[in-house]
Amino acid sequence: MILKILGSSSSGNCYILISETGQSLIIDCGVNATFIKKSLNWNVSGCAGLLISHEHGDHVGPKGKFVEGILKTSIPVYASAGTIAALHDYGIKGFWQPKPVERMKVYQMGEYRVMPFGVQHDAAEPFAYLIEHPEAGRILFATDTAFMVDQVDERTGQPVKIFAPPKIAGVNNIMIECNYDENRLEANREREIITTGQYRRVKANHLSLTHCAAFLERNVTSDVVNVVLMHLSPRNSDDATIEGYIRNVIPGVNVEIAKPGKEIQFNNKPF
């Protein structure tokens, strides 16, 4: 299986899995629908579907317009009920309607088995996805998430947010956000390159370098073939720093920074 990266930044996110039979699965739609169809070699009928993580413009296009373009084809579009409601609020129209999927339920989409699950982000009902295919094994796709959980402070009784990296069994290929380097983010706030509001939003809604590393340290086993780091902030991260840090945490695993135009072989075993 091949992973094609069409976009992975604040300007647009889109990824395509293509099996050896030619069947594809699109994840997020932050680039123009015509560009997506061209990247599929116009084989729209061979696409099992489009999975949407959430309704922000860099994942669905301005006011959902890129998704609207896909809805005018035969490609089925899947998202949470909350995301679909947000897309309808944008006023998108198409020949077809997006299909709602529920968290922790398994769906068969052509050759692919897909299970959505909820994540922490400032969107209506954001999802990450576990995707299974015989060629690539189990793929984790998780972007735009702080992976935060609510707990209660025992001393005050007040709700607090703490970082708790989940354990996800049996993963072979990991596609995960690594949005910002904490040191760079702090420096940008001190130099007023970003506002206090932007600083707080990033911290509350995106996955940092050290939190990404902690998640990978807990989840990377000898079965993991690739780790693809997505959605790096152009202001709050540096490719070399991010890649070097993660490689030191999970030595021996193929680590890739997601870049438009890059293609990565997804196998179900390291060798």
PDB file of C-alpha atoms in Angstrom:
ATOM      1  CA  MET A   1       0.000   0.000   0.000  1.00  0.00           C
ATOM      2  CA  ILE A   2       1.102   3.552  -0.747  1.00  0.00           C
ATOM      3  CA  LEU A   3       0.364   6.633   1.340  1.00  0.00           C
ATOM      4  CA  LYS A   4       0.176   9.741  -0.853  1.00  0.00           C
ATOM      5  CA  ILE A   5       0.477  13.050   0.978  1.00  0.00           C
ATOM      6  CA  LEU A   6      -1.291  15.916  -0.790  1.00  0.00           C
ATOM      7  CA  GLY A   7      -1.137  18.376   2.097  1.00  0.00           C
ATOM      8  CA  SER A   8      -0.161  18.454   5.781  1.00  0.00           C
ATOM      9  CA  SER A   9      -0.144  21.962   7.212  1.00  0.00           C
ATOM     10  CA  SER A  10      -2.329  24.881   8.236  1.00  0.00           C
ATOM     11  CA  SER A  11      -2.836  25.593   4.527  1.00  0.00           C
ATOM     12  CA  GLY A  12      -4.440  22.225   3.823  1.00  0.00           C
ATOM     13  CA  ASN A  13      -4.433  18.579   4.919  1.00  0.00           C
ATOM     14  CA  CYS A  14      -5.165  15.594   2.702  1.00  0.00           C
ATOM     15  CA  TYR A  15      -3.848  12.019   2.565  1.00  0.00           C
ATOM     16  CA  ILE A  16      -4.669   9.099   0.276  1.00  0.00           C
ATOM     17  CA  LEU A  17      -4.135   5.402   0.930  1.00  0.00           C
ATOM     18  CA  ILE A  18      -3.922   3.335  -2.259  1.00  0.00           C
ATOM     19  CA  SER A  19      -3.832  -0.464  -2.141  1.00  0.00           C
ATOM     20  CA  GLU A  20      -2.157  -2.764  -4.661  1.00  0.00           C
ATOM     21  CA  THR A  21      -5.587  -3.388  -6.227  1.00  0.00           C
ATOM     22  CA  GLY A  22      -5.919   0.338  -6.824  1.00  0.00           C
ATOM     23  CA  GLN A  23      -8.651   0.952  -4.259  1.00  0.00           C
ATOM     24  CA  SER A  24      -8.127   4.200  -2.365  1.00  0.00           C
ATOM     25  CA  LEU A  25      -9.270   5.823   0.849  1.00  0.00           C
ATOM     26  CA  ILE A  26      -8.981   9.590   1.336  1.00  0.00           C
ATOM     27  CA  ILE A  27      -8.410  11.123   4.766  1.00  0.00           C
ATOM     28  CA  ASP A  28      -9.345  14.797   5.085  1.00  0.00           C
ATOM     29  CA  CYS A  29     -10.068  17.171   2.242  1.00  0.00           C
ATOM     30  CA  GLY A  30      -8.023  20.326   2.736  1.00  0.00           C
ATOM     31  CA  VAL A  31      -7.023  20.563  -0.934  1.00  0.00           C
ATOM     32  CA  ASN A  32      -9.093  21.187  -4.040  1.00  0.00           C
ATOM     33  CA  ALA A  33     -11.342  18.298  -5.126  1.00  0.00           C
ATOM     34  CA  THR A  34      -9.988  18.451  -8.682  1.00  0.00           C
ATOM     35  CA  PHE A  35      -6.443  17.985  -7.358  1.00  0.00           C
ATOM     36  CA  ILE A  36      -7.630  14.981  -5.342  1.00  0.00           C
ATOM     37  CA  LYS A  37      -9.281  13.394  -8.374  1.00  0.00           C
ATOM     38  CA  LYS A  38      -6.145  13.990 -10.443  1.00  0.00           C
ATOM     39  CA  SER A  39      -4.058  12.343  -7.682  1.00  0.00           C
ATOM     40  CA  LEU A  40      -6.360   9.309  -7.975  1.00  0.00           C
ATOM     41  CA  ASN A  41      -5.592   9.213 -11.716  1.00  0.00           C
ATOM     42  CA  TRP A  42      -9.282  10.074 -12.113  1.00  0.00           C
ATOM     43  CA  ASN A  43     -10.225   6.623 -10.741  1.00  0.00           C
ATOM     44  CA  VAL A  44     -13.086   8.001  -8.658  1.00  0.00           C
ATOM     45  CA  SER A  45     -15.054   4.741  -8.837  1.00  0.00           C
ATOM     46  CA  GLY A  46     -12.116   2.959  -7.166  1.00  0.00           C
ATOM     47  CA  CYS A  47     -12.286   5.160  -4.048  1.00  0.00           C
ATOM     48  CA  ALA A  48     -13.825   3.560  -0.953  1.00  0.00           C
ATOM     49  CA  GLY A  49     -14.542   6.924   0.644  1.00  0.00           C
ATOM     50  CA  LEU A  50     -13.388  10.155   2.245  1.00  0.00           C
ATOM     51  CA  LEU A  51     -12.947  10.305   6.027  1.00  0.00           C
ATOM     52  CA  ILE A  52     -13.177  13.773   7.588  1.00  0.00           C
ATOM     53  CA  SER A  53     -11.553  14.424  10.958  1.00  0.00           C
ATOM     54  CA  HIS A  54     -13.325  17.743  11.652  1.00  0.00           C
ATOM     55  CA  GLU A  55     -14.775  20.812   9.961  1.00  0.00           C
ATOM     56  CA  HIS A  56     -11.921  23.347  10.112  1.00  0.00           C
ATOM     57  CA  GLY A  57     -11.022  24.912   6.771  1.00  0.00           C
ATOM     58  CA  ASP A  58      -7.602  23.298   6.440  1.00  0.00           C
ATOM     59  CA  HIS A  59      -9.366  19.904   6.499  1.00  0.00           C
ATOM     60  CA  VAL A  60     -12.499  20.618   4.431  1.00  0.00           C
ATOM     61  CA  GLY A  61     -11.648  23.733   2.420  1.00  0.00           C
ATOM     62  CA  PRO A  62     -12.951  27.290   2.913  1.00  0.00           C
ATOM     63  CA  LYS A  63     -16.504  26.945   4.284  1.00  0.00           C
ATOM     64  CA  GLY A  64     -16.367  23.268   3.298  1.00  0.00           C
ATOM     65  CA  LYS A  65     -16.046  23.978  -0.423  1.00  0.00           C
ATOM     66  CA  PHE A  66     -13.503  21.200  -1.107  1.00  0.00           C
ATOM     67  CA  VAL A  67     -15.785  18.628   0.512  1.00  0.00           C
ATOM     68  CA  GLU A  68     -18.643  20.026  -1.549  1.00  0.00           C
ATOM     69  CA  GLY A  69     -16.611  19.179  -4.653  1.00  0.00           C
ATOM     70  CA  ILE A  70     -16.212  15.567  -3.499  1.00  0.00           C
ATOM     71  CA  LEU A  71     -19.954  15.327  -2.757  1.00  0.00           C
ATOM     72  CA  LYS A  72     -20.566  15.976  -6.458  1.00  0.00           C
ATOM     73  CA  THR A  73     -18.758  12.722  -7.298  1.00  0.00           C
ATOM     74  CA  SER A  74     -19.562   9.090  -6.463  1.00  0.00           C
ATOM     75  CA  ILE A  75     -17.056   9.105  -3.558  1.00  0.00           C
ATOM     76  CA  PRO A  76     -18.894   8.584  -0.238  1.00  0.00           C
ATOM     77  CA  VAL A  77     -18.004  11.066   2.507  1.00  0.00           C
ATOM     78  CA  TYR A  78     -17.925   9.974   6.168  1.00  0.00           C
ATOM     79  CA  ALA A  79     -17.737  12.104   9.323  1.00  0.00           C
ATOM     80  CA  SER A  80     -19.186  12.452  12.809  1.00  0.00           C
ATOM     81  CA  ALA A  81     -22.712  13.787  13.193  1.00  0.00           C
ATOM     82  CA  GLY A  82     -21.277  16.950  14.758  1.00  0.00           C
ATOM     83  CA  THR A  83     -18.914  17.537  11.848  1.00  0.00           C
ATOM     84  CA  ILE A  84     -21.721  16.982   9.336  1.00  0.00           C
ATOM     85  CA  ALA A  85     -23.920  19.493  11.150  1.00  0.00           C
ATOM     86  CA  ALA A  86     -21.060  22.020  11.023  1.00  0.00           C
ATOM     87  CA  LEU A  87     -20.642  21.404   7.285  1.00  0.00           C
ATOM     88  CA  HIS A  88     -24.366  21.981   6.764  1.00  0.00           C
ATOM     89  CA  ASP A  89     -24.008  25.253   8.682  1.00  0.00           C
ATOM     90  CA  TYR A  90     -21.482  26.253   6.024  1.00  0.00           C
ATOM     91  CA  GLY A  91     -24.246  25.710   3.458  1.00  0.00           C
ATOM     92  CA  ILE A  92     -22.473  23.073   1.375  1.00  0.00           C
ATOM     93  CA  LYS A  93     -24.461  21.335  -1.356  1.00  0.00           C
ATOM     94  CA  GLY A  94     -23.828  18.279  -3.507  1.00  0.00           C
ATOM     95  CA  PHE A  95     -25.532  15.434  -5.294  1.00  0.00           C
ATOM     96  CA  TRP A  96     -25.016  13.309  -2.164  1.00  0.00           C
ATOM     97  CA  GLN A  97     -24.992  13.863   1.584  1.00  0.00           C
ATOM     98  CA  PRO A  98     -22.168  13.008   4.018  1.00  0.00           C
ATOM     99  CA  LYS A  99     -22.732   9.761   5.888  1.00  0.00           C
ATOM    100  CA  PRO A 100     -22.546   9.854   9.719  1.00  0.00           C
ATOM    101  CA  VAL A 101     -20.294   7.407  11.565  1.00  0.00           C
ATOM    102  CA  GLU A 102     -20.221   6.827  15.308  1.00  0.00           C
ATOM    103  CA  ARG A 103     -17.265   6.572  17.642  1.00  0.00           C
ATOM    104  CA  MET A 104     -16.016   3.104  18.540  1.00  0.00           C
ATOM    105  CA  LYS A 105     -18.114   1.417  15.838  1.00  0.00           C
ATOM    106  CA  VAL A 106     -16.448  -0.525  13.011  1.00  0.00           C
ATOM    107  CA  TYR A 107     -17.378   0.174   9.385  1.00  0.00           C
ATOM    108  CA  GLN A 108     -16.439  -1.757   6.257  1.00  0.00           C
ATOM    109  CA  MET A 109     -15.549   0.617   3.431  1.00  0.00           C
ATOM    110  CA  GLY A 110     -14.526  -1.503   0.482  1.00  0.00           C
ATOM    111  CA  GLU A 111     -11.241  -3.200   1.399  1.00  0.00           C
ATOM    112  CA  TYR A 112     -10.841  -1.007   4.489  1.00  0.00           C
ATOM    113  CA  ARG A 113     -12.186  -1.481   8.017  1.00  0.00           C
ATOM    114  CA  VAL A 114     -12.542   1.833   9.846  1.00  0.00           C
ATOM    115  CA  MET A 115     -13.218   2.676  13.485  1.00  0.00           C
ATOM    116  CA  PRO A 116     -13.599   6.332  14.534  1.00  0.00           C
ATOM    117  CA  PHE A 117     -12.835   7.559  18.038  1.00  0.00           C
ATOM    118  CA  GLY A 118     -13.109  10.919  19.729  1.00  0.00           C
ATOM    119  CA  VAL A 119     -10.253  13.361  20.369  1.00  0.00           C
ATOM    120  CA  GLN A 120      -9.756  16.725  22.109  1.00  0.00           C
ATOM    121  CA  HIS A 121      -9.966  19.717  19.731  1.00  0.00           C
ATOM    122  CA  ASP A 122     -11.998  22.921  19.410  1.00  0.00           C
ATOM    123  CA  ALA A 123     -14.342  21.520  16.794  1.00  0.00           C
ATOM    124  CA  ALA A 124     -17.928  20.223  16.819  1.00  0.00           C
ATOM    125  CA  GLU A 125     -17.164  16.487  17.126  1.00  0.00           C
ATOM    126  CA  PRO A 126     -13.607  15.708  15.997  1.00  0.00           C
ATOM    127  CA  PHE A 127     -12.544  12.150  15.202  1.00  0.00           C
ATOM    128  CA  ALA A 128      -9.352  10.173  14.859  1.00  0.00           C
ATOM    129  CA  TYR A 129      -9.488   6.892  12.947  1.00  0.00           C
ATOM    130  CA  LEU A 130      -8.156   3.365  13.191  1.00  0.00           C
ATOM    131  CA  ILE A 131      -7.985   1.871   9.705  1.00  0.00           C
ATOM    132  CA  GLU A 132      -7.275  -1.767   8.894  1.00  0.00           C
ATOM    133  CA  HIS A 133      -6.236  -3.260   5.563  1.00  0.00           C
ATOM    134  CA  PRO A 134      -4.502  -6.593   4.843  1.00  0.00           C
ATOM    135  CA  GLU A 135      -1.564  -4.862   3.144  1.00  0.00           C
ATOM    136  CA  ALA A 136      -0.835  -2.240   5.813  1.00  0.00           C
ATOM    137  CA  GLY A 137      -2.219  -3.854   8.949  1.00  0.00           C
ATOM    138  CA  ARG A 138      -3.626  -1.375  11.448  1.00  0.00           C
ATOM    139  CA  ILE A 139      -3.148   2.327  10.703  1.00  0.00           C
ATOM    140  CA  LEU A 140      -3.685   5.052  13.291  1.00  0.00           C
ATOM    141  CA  PHE A 141      -4.648   8.496  11.974  1.00  0.00           C
ATOM    142  CA  ALA A 142      -4.828  11.217  14.650  1.00  0.00           C
ATOM    143  CA  THR A 143      -4.478  14.928  13.956  1.00  0.00           C
ATOM    144  CA  ASP A 144      -5.552  18.191  15.615  1.00  0.00           C
ATOM    145  CA  THR A 145      -5.769  16.720  19.069  1.00  0.00           C
ATOM    146  CA  ALA A 146      -4.300  17.544  22.448  1.00  0.00           C
ATOM    147  CA  PHE A 147      -5.005  14.001  23.705  1.00  0.00           C
ATOM    148  CA  MET A 148      -6.175  15.581  26.939  1.00  0.00           C
ATOM    149  CA  VAL A 149      -8.552  13.989  29.428  1.00  0.00           C
ATOM    150  CA  ASP A 150     -10.637  15.586  32.147  1.00  0.00           C
ATOM    151  CA  GLN A 151      -9.979  14.606  35.738  1.00  0.00           C
ATOM    152  CA  VAL A 152     -10.809  16.058  39.147  1.00  0.00           C
ATOM    153  CA  ASP A 153      -8.153  17.592  41.376  1.00  0.00           C
ATOM    154  CA  GLU A 154      -8.359  15.659  44.656  1.00  0.00           C
ATOM    155  CA  ARG A 155      -7.402  18.717  46.714  1.00  0.00           C
ATOM    156  CA  THR A 156      -9.797  21.272  45.235  1.00  0.00           C
ATOM    157  CA  GLY A 157     -12.472  19.090  43.670  1.00  0.00           C
ATOM    158  CA  GLN A 158     -12.171  21.191  40.508  1.00  0.00           C
ATOM    159  CA  PRO A 159     -11.930  19.704  36.997  1.00  0.00           C
ATOM    160  CA  VAL A 160      -8.447  19.778  35.512  1.00  0.00           C
ATOM    161  CA  LYS A 161      -6.948  18.686  32.205  1.00  0.00           C
ATOM    162  CA  ILE A 162      -3.966  16.366  32.244  1.00  0.00           C
ATOM    163  CA  PHE A 163      -2.037  14.662  29.481  1.00  0.00           C
ATOM    164  CA  ALA A 164      -2.679  10.929  29.294  1.00  0.00           C
ATOM    165  CA  PRO A 165      -1.360   9.197  26.153  1.00  0.00           C
ATOM    166  CA  PRO A 166      -3.692   6.304  25.282  1.00  0.00           C
ATOM    167  CA  LYS A 167      -2.460   2.803  24.563  1.00  0.00           C
ATOM    168  CA  ILE A 168      -3.646   1.513  21.171  1.00  0.00           C
ATOM    169  CA  ALA A 169      -2.879  -2.129  20.545  1.00  0.00           C
ATOM    170  CA  GLY A 170      -1.631  -3.721  17.352  1.00  0.00           C
ATOM    171  CA  VAL A 171      -0.727  -0.626  15.341  1.00  0.00           C
ATOM    172  CA  ASN A 172       1.575  -1.081  12.317  1.00  0.00           C
ATOM    173  CA  ASN A 173       1.618   2.420  10.819  1.00  0.00           C
ATOM    174  CA  ILE A 174       1.109   5.627  12.782  1.00  0.00           C
ATOM    175  CA  MET A 175       0.042   8.962  11.282  1.00  0.00           C
ATOM    176  CA  ILE A 176       0.064  11.484  14.109  1.00  0.00           C
ATOM    177  CA  GLU A 177       0.136  15.226  14.640  1.00  0.00           C
ATOM    178  CA  CYS A 178       3.338  16.761  16.006  1.00  0.00           C
ATOM    179  CA  ASN A 179       2.254  20.370  15.825  1.00  0.00           C
ATOM    180  CA  TYR A 180       4.667  22.388  17.937  1.00  0.00           C
ATOM    181  CA  ASP A 181       7.920  22.433  19.862  1.00  0.00           C
ATOM    182  CA  GLU A 182       7.185  23.756  23.369  1.00  0.00           C
ATOM    183  CA  ASN A 183      10.434  25.762  23.509  1.00  0.00           C
ATOM    184  CA  ARG A 184       9.735  27.459  20.201  1.00  0.00           C
ATOM    185  CA  LEU A 185       6.124  28.176  21.173  1.00  0.00           C
ATOM    186  CA  GLU A 186       7.240  29.826  24.426  1.00  0.00           C
ATOM    187  CA  ALA A 187       9.860  31.890  22.580  1.00  0.00           C
ATOM    188  CA  ASN A 188       7.281  33.026  20.022  1.00  0.00           C
ATOM    189  CA  ARG A 189       4.969  34.194  22.793  1.00  0.00           C
ATOM    190  CA  GLU A 190       7.764  36.050  24.585  1.00  0.00           C
ATOM    191  CA  ARG A 191       8.762  37.800  21.341  1.00  0.00           C
ATOM    192  CA  GLU A 192       5.062  38.507  20.597  1.00  0.00           C
ATOM    193  CA  ILE A 193       5.242  36.597  17.306  1.00  0.00           C
ATOM    194  CA  ILE A 194       2.010  34.981  18.465  1.00  0.00           C
ATOM    195  CA  THR A 195      -0.682  36.416  20.730  1.00  0.00           C
ATOM    196  CA  THR A 196      -1.601  35.069  24.139  1.00  0.00           C
ATOM    197  CA  GLY A 197      -4.865  33.830  22.642  1.00  0.00           C
ATOM    198  CA  GLN A 198      -3.053  31.944  19.891  1.00  0.00           C
ATOM    199  CA  TYR A 199      -0.653  30.491  22.455  1.00  0.00           C
ATOM    200  CA  ARG A 200      -3.484  29.206  24.630  1.00  0.00           C
ATOM    201  CA  ARG A 201      -5.395  27.745  21.677  1.00  0.00           C
ATOM    202  CA  VAL A 202      -2.353  25.844  20.434  1.00  0.00           C
ATOM    203  CA  LYS A 203      -1.658  24.428  23.903  1.00  0.00           C
ATOM    204  CA  ALA A 204      -5.279  23.369  24.425  1.00  0.00           C
ATOM    205  CA  ASN A 205      -5.974  21.870  21.011  1.00  0.00           C
ATOM    206  CA  HIS A 206      -2.809  20.547  19.376  1.00  0.00           C
ATOM    207  CA  LEU A 207      -0.272  17.829  20.099  1.00  0.00           C
ATOM    208  CA  SER A 208       3.157  19.036  21.195  1.00  0.00           C
ATOM    209  CA  LEU A 209       6.516  17.461  20.419  1.00  0.00           C
ATOM    210  CA  THR A 210       6.999  16.023  23.918  1.00  0.00           C
ATOM    211  CA  HIS A 211       3.415  14.746  24.136  1.00  0.00           C
ATOM    212  CA  CYS A 212       3.709  13.184  20.681  1.00  0.00           C
ATOM    213  CA  ALA A 213       6.960  11.550  21.804  1.00  0.00           C
ATOM    214  CA  ALA A 214       5.318  10.234  24.977  1.00  0.00           C
ATOM    215  CA  PHE A 215       2.478   8.739  22.934  1.00  0.00           C
ATOM    216  CA  LEU A 216       4.923   7.080  20.536  1.00  0.00           C
ATOM    217  CA  GLU A 217       7.127   5.808  23.345  1.00  0.00           C
ATOM    218  CA  ARG A 218       4.090   4.046  24.795  1.00  0.00           C
ATOM    219  CA  ASN A 219       2.708   2.729  21.499  1.00  0.00           C
ATOM    220  CA  VAL A 220       5.644   1.937  19.213  1.00  0.00           C
ATOM    221  CA  THR A 221       6.462  -1.767  19.290  1.00  0.00           C
ATOM    222  CA  SER A 222       8.465  -4.047  17.009  1.00  0.00           C
ATOM    223  CA  ASP A 223       5.329  -4.279  14.823  1.00  0.00           C
ATOM    224  CA  VAL A 224       5.396  -0.578  13.882  1.00  0.00           C
ATOM    225  CA  VAL A 225       6.708   0.042  10.358  1.00  0.00           C
ATOM    226  CA  ASN A 226       6.255   3.801   9.876  1.00  0.00           C
ATOM    227  CA  VAL A 227       5.621   6.887  11.960  1.00  0.00           C
ATOM    228  CA  VAL A 228       4.422   9.849   9.891  1.00  0.00           C
ATOM    229  CA  LEU A 229       4.484  13.202  11.713  1.00  0.00           C
ATOM    230  CA  MET A 230       1.717  15.483  10.463  1.00  0.00           C
ATOM    231  CA  HIS A 231       0.465  19.040  10.744  1.00  0.00           C
ATOM    232  CA  LEU A 232       3.710  20.715  11.869  1.00  0.00           C
ATOM    233  CA  SER A 233       3.206  24.405  12.562  1.00  0.00           C
ATOM    234  CA  PRO A 234       5.333  26.600  10.281  1.00  0.00           C
ATOM    235  CA  ARG A 235       5.827  29.116  13.118  1.00  0.00           C
ATOM    236  CA  ASN A 236       6.015  26.907  16.176  1.00  0.00           C
ATOM    237  CA  SER A 237       8.099  23.972  14.961  1.00  0.00           C
ATOM    238  CA  ASP A 238      11.222  23.102  13.018  1.00  0.00           C
ATOM    239  CA  ASP A 239      11.405  19.960  10.861  1.00  0.00           C
ATOM    240  CA  ALA A 240      14.954  19.005  11.850  1.00  0.00           C
ATOM    241  CA  THR A 241      14.309  19.453  15.575  1.00  0.00           C
ATOM    242  CA  ILE A 242      11.047  17.512  15.451  1.00  0.00           C
ATOM    243  CA  GLU A 243      12.418  14.652  13.385  1.00  0.00           C
ATOM    244  CA  GLY A 244      15.639  14.342  15.398  1.00  0.00           C
ATOM    245  CA  TYR A 245      13.819  14.319  18.729  1.00  0.00           C
ATOM    246  CA  ILE A 246      11.340  11.643  17.651  1.00  0.00           C
ATOM    247  CA  ARG A 247      14.039   9.464  16.079  1.00  0.00           C
ATOM    248  CA  ASN A 248      15.911   9.472  19.395  1.00  0.00           C
ATOM    249  CA  VAL A 249      12.758   8.380  21.222  1.00  0.00           C
ATOM    250  CA  ILE A 250      11.891   5.514  18.837  1.00  0.00           C
ATOM    251  CA  PRO A 251      15.200   4.377  17.275  1.00  0.00           C
ATOM    252  CA  GLY A 252      15.022   1.841  14.466  1.00  0.00           C
ATOM    253  CA  VAL A 253      11.580   2.959  13.247  1.00  0.00           C
ATOM    254  CA  ASN A 254      11.116   4.782   9.943  1.00  0.00           C
ATOM    255  CA  VAL A 255      10.125   8.361  10.849  1.00  0.00           C
ATOM    256  CA  GLU A 256       8.824  10.679   8.128  1.00  0.00           C
ATOM    257  CA  ILE A 257       7.723  14.306   8.160  1.00  0.00           C
ATOM    258  CA  ALA A 258       4.532  14.583   6.093  1.00  0.00           C
ATOM    259  CA  LYS A 259       5.231  16.754   3.057  1.00  0.00           C
ATOM    260  CA  PRO A 260       3.061  17.392  -0.022  1.00  0.00           C
ATOM    261  CA  GLY A 261       4.110  15.127  -2.883  1.00  0.00           C
ATOM    262  CA  LYS A 262       5.736  12.527  -0.646  1.00  0.00           C
ATOM    263  CA  GLU A 263       4.790   8.861  -1.051  1.00  0.00           C
ATOM    264  CA  ILE A 264       5.442   6.285   1.688  1.00  0.00           C
ATOM    265  CA  GLN A 265       5.191   2.512   1.483  1.00  0.00           C
ATOM    266  CA  PHE A 266       2.842   1.193   4.169  1.00  0.00           C
ATOM    267  CA  ASN A 267       3.450  -2.487   4.946  1.00  0.00           C
ATOM    268  CA  ASN A 268       1.994  -4.644   7.699  1.00  0.00           C
ATOM    269  CA  LYS A 269       5.395  -5.901   8.869  1.00  0.00           C
ATOM    270  CA  PRO A 270       8.780  -4.192   9.283  1.00  0.00           C
ATOM    271  CA  PHE A 271      10.566  -6.659   7.007  1.00  0.00           C
TER     272      PHE A 271
END
